[in-house]
Short mmCIF file of N, CA, C and O in Angstrom, two decimals:
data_model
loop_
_atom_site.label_atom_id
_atom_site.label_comp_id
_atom_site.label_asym_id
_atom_site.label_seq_id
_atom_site.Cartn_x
_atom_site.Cartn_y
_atom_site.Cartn_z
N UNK A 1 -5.84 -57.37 6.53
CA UNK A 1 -4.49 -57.90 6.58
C UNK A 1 -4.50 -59.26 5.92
O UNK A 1 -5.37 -60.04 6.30
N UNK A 2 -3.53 -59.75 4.83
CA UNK A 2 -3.51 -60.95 4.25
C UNK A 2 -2.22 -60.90 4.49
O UNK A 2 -1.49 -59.91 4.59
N UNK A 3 -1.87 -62.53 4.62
CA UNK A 3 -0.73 -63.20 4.55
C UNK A 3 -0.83 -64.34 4.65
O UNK A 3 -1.49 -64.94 5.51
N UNK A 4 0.07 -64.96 3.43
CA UNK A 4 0.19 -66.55 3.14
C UNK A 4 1.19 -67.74 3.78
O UNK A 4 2.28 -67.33 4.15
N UNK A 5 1.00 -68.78 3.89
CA UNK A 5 2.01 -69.70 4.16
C UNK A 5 2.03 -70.63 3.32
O UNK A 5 1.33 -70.58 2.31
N UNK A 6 2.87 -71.68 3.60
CA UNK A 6 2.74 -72.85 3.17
C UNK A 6 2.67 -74.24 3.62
O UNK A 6 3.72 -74.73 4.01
N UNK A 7 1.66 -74.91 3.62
CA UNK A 7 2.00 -76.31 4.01
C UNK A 7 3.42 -76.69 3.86
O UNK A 7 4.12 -76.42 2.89
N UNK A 8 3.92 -77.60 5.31
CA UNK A 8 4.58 -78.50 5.08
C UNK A 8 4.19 -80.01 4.13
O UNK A 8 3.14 -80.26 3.55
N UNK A 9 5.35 -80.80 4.24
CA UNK A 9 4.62 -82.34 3.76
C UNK A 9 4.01 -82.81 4.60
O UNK A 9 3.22 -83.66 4.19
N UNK A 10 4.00 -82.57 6.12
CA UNK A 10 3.04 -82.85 6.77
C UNK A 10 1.73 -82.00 7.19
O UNK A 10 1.04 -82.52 8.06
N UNK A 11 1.42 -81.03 6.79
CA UNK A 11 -0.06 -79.80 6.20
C UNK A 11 0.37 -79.38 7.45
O UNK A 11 -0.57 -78.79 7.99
N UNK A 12 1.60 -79.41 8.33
CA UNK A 12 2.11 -78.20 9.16
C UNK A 12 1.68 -76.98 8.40
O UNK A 12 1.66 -77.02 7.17
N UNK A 13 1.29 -75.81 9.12
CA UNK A 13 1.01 -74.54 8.44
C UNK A 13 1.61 -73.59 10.13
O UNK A 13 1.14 -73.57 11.27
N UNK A 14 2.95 -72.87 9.44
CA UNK A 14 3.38 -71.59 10.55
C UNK A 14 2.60 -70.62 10.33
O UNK A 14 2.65 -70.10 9.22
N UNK A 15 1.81 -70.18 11.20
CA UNK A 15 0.70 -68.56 11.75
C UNK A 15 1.86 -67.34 10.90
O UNK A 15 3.07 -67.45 11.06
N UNK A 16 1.65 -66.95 10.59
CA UNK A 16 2.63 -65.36 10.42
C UNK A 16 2.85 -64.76 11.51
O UNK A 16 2.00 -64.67 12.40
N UNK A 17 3.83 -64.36 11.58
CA UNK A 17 3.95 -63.12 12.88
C UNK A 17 2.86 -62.24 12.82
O UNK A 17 1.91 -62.38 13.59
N UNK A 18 2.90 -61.55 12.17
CA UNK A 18 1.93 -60.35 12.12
C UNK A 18 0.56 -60.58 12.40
O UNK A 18 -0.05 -59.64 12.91
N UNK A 19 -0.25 -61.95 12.10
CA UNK A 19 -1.33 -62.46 12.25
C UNK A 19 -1.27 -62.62 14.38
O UNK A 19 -1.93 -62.03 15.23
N UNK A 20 -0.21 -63.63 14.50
CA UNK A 20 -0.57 -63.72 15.78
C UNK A 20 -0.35 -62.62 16.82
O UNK A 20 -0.87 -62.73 17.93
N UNK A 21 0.58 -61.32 16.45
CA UNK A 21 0.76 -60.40 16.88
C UNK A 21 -1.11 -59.87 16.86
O UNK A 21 -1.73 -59.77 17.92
N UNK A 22 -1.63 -59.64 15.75
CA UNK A 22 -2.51 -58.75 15.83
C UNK A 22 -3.71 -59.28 16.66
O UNK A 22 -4.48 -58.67 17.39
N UNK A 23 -3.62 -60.77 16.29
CA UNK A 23 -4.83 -61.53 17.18
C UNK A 23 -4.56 -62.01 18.98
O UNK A 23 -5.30 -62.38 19.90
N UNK A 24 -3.03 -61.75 18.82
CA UNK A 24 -2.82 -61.49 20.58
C UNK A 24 -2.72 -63.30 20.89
O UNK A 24 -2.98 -63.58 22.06
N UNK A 25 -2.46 -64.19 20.21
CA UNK A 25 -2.59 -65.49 19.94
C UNK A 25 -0.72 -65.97 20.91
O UNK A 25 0.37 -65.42 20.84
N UNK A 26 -1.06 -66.87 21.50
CA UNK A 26 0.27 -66.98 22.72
C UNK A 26 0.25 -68.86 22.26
O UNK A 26 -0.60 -69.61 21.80
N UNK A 27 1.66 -69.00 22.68
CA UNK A 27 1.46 -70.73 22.49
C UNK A 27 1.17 -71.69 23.29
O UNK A 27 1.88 -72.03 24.23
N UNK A 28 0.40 -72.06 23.05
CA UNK A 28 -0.21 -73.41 23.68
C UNK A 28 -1.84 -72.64 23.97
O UNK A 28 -2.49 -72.78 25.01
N UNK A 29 -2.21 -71.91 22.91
CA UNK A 29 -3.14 -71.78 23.02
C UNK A 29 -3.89 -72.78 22.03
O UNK A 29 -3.22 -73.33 21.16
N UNK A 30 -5.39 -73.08 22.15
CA UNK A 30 -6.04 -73.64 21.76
C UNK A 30 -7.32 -73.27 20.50
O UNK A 30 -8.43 -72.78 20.70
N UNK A 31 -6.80 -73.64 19.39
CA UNK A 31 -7.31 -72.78 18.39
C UNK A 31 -8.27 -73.68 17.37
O UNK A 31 -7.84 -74.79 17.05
N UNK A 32 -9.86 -73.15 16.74
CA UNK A 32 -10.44 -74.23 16.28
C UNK A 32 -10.80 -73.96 14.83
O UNK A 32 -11.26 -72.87 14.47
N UNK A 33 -10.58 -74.90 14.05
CA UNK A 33 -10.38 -75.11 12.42
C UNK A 33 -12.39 -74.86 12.21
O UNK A 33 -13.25 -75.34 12.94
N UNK A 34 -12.53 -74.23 11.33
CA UNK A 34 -14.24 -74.33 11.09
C UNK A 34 -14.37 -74.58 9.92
O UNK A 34 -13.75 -73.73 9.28
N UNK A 35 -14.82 -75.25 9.32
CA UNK A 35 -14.73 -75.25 7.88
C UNK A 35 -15.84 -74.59 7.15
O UNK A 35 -16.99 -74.90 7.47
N UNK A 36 -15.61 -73.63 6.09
CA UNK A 36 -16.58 -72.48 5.78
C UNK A 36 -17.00 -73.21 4.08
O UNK A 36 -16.10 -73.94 3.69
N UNK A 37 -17.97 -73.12 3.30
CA UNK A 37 -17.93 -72.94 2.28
C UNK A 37 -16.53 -72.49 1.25
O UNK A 37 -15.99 -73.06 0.30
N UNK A 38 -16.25 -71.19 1.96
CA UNK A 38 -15.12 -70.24 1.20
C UNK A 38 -14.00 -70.43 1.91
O UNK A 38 -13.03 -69.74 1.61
N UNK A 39 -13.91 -71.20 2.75
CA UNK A 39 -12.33 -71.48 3.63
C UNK A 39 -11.68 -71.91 4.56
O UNK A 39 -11.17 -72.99 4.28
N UNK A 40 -11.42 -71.47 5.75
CA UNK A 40 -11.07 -72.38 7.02
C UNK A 40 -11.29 -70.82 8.06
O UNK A 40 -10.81 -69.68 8.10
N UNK A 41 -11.96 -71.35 8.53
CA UNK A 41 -11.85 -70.11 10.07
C UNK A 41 -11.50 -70.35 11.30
O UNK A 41 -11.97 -71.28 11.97
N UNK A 42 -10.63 -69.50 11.70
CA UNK A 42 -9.37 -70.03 12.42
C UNK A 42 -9.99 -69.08 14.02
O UNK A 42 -10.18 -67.86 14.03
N UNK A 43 -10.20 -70.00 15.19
CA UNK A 43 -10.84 -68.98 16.30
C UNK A 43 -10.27 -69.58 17.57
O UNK A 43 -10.19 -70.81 17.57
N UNK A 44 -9.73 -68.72 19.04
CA UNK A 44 -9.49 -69.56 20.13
C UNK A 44 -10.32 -70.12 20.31
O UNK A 44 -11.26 -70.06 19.51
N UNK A 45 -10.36 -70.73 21.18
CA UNK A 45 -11.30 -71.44 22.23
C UNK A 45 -10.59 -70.85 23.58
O UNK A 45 -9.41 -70.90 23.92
N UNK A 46 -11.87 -70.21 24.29
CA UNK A 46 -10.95 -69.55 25.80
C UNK A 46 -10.88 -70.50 26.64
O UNK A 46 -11.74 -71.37 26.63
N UNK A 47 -10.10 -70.50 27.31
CA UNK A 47 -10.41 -71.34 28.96
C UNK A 47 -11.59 -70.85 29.94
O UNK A 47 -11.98 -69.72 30.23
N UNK A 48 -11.90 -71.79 30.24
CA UNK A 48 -12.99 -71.66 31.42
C UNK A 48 -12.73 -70.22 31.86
O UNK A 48 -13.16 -69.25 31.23
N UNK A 49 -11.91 -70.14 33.10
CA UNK A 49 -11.44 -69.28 33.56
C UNK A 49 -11.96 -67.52 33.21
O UNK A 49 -12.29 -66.59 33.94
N UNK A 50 -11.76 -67.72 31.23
CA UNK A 50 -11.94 -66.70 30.47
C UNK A 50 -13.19 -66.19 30.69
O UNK A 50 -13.42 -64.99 30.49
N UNK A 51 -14.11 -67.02 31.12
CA UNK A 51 -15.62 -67.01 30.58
C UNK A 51 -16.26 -66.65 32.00
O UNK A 51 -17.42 -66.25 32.07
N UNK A 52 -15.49 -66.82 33.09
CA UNK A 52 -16.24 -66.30 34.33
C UNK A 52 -16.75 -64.59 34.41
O UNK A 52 -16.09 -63.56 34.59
N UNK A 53 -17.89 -64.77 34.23
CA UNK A 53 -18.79 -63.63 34.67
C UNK A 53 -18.99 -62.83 33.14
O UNK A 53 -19.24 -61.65 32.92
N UNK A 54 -18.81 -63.72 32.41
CA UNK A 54 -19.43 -63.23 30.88
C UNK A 54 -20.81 -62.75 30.84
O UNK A 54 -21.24 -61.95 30.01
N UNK A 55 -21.47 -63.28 31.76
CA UNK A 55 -23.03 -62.99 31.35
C UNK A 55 -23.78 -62.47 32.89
O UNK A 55 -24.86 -62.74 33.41
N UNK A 56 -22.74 -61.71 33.24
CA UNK A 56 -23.33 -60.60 34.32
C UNK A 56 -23.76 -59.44 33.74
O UNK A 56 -23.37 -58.86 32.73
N UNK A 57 -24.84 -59.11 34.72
CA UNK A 57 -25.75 -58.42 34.40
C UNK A 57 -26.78 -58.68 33.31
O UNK A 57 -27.29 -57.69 32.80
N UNK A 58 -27.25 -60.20 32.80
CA UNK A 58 -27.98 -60.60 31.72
C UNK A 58 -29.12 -60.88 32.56
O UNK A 58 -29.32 -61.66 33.49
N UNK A 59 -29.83 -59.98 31.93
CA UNK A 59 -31.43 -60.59 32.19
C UNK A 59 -32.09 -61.70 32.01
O UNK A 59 -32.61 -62.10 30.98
N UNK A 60 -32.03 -62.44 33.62
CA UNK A 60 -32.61 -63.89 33.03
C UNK A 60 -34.43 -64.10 32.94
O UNK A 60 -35.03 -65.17 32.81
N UNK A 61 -34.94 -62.93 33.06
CA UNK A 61 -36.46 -62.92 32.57
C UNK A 61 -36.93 -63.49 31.17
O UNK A 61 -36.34 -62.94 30.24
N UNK A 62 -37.70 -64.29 30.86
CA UNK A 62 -38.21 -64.79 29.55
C UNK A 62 -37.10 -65.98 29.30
O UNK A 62 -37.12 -66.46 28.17
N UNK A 63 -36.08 -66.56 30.26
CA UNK A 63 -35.34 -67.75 29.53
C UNK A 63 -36.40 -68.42 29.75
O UNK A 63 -37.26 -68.49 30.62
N UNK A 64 -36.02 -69.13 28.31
CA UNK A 64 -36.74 -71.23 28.68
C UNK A 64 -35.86 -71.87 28.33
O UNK A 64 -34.97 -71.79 27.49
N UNK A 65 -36.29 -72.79 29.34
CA UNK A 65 -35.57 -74.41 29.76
C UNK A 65 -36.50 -75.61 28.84
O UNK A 65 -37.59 -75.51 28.28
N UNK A 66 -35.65 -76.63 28.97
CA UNK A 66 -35.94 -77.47 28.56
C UNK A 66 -37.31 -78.10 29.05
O UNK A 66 -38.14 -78.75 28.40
N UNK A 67 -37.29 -77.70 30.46
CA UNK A 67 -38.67 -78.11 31.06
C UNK A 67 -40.01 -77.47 30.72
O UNK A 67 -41.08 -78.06 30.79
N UNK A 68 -39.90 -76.49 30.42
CA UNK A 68 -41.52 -75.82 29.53
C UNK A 68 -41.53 -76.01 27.82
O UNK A 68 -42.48 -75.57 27.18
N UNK A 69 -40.37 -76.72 27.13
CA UNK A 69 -40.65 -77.52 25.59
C UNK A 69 -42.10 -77.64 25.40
O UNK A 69 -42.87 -77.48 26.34
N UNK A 70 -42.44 -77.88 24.32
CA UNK A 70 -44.06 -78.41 23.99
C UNK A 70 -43.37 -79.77 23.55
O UNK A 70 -42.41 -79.90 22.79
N UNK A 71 -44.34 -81.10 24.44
CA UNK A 71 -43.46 -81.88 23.70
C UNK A 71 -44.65 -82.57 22.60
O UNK A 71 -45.86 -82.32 22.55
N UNK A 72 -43.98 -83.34 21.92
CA UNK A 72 -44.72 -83.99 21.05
C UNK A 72 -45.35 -85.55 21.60
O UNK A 72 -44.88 -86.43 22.32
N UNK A 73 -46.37 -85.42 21.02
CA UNK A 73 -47.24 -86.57 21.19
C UNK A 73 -46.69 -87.77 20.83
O UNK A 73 -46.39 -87.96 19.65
N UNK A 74 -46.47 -88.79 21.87
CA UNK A 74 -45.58 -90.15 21.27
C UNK A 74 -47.31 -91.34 21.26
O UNK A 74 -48.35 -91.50 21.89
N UNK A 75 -46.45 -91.96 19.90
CA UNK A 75 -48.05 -92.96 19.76
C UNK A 75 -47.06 -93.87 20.57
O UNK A 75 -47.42 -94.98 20.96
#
């Protein structure tokens, strides 16, 4: 799906309908600019809320922490 806009004089840029329709995008949501080589990538950011119990059922066998690092030798 492509579709263009245009900057305002102030680099205002309106979403297309069809874009925020398809990405399910509501207002006052919170959205983050990435800057790519080839362009701008446009992604929410969820709320907390969103993220509860994302990583159930993840096997926490083999994590490392900061506390088993190898650290380096300070002179």
């Amino acid at each position: 799906m492509t579709a263009a806009a245009t900057p305002s004089c102030k680099f205002q840029v309106s979403i297309p309908k069809a874009i925020r329709e398809r990405m399910a995008w509501k207002p006052g949501q919170k959205i983050a600019f990435i800057a790519r080589a080839d362009g701008i990538l446009m992604v929410t950011i969820p709320e907390r809320e969103d993220l509860a119990g994302i990583a159930r059922g993840a096997n926490p066998e083999g994590y490392r922490d900061r506390s088993d690092r190898r650290r380096e030798p300070t002179c």
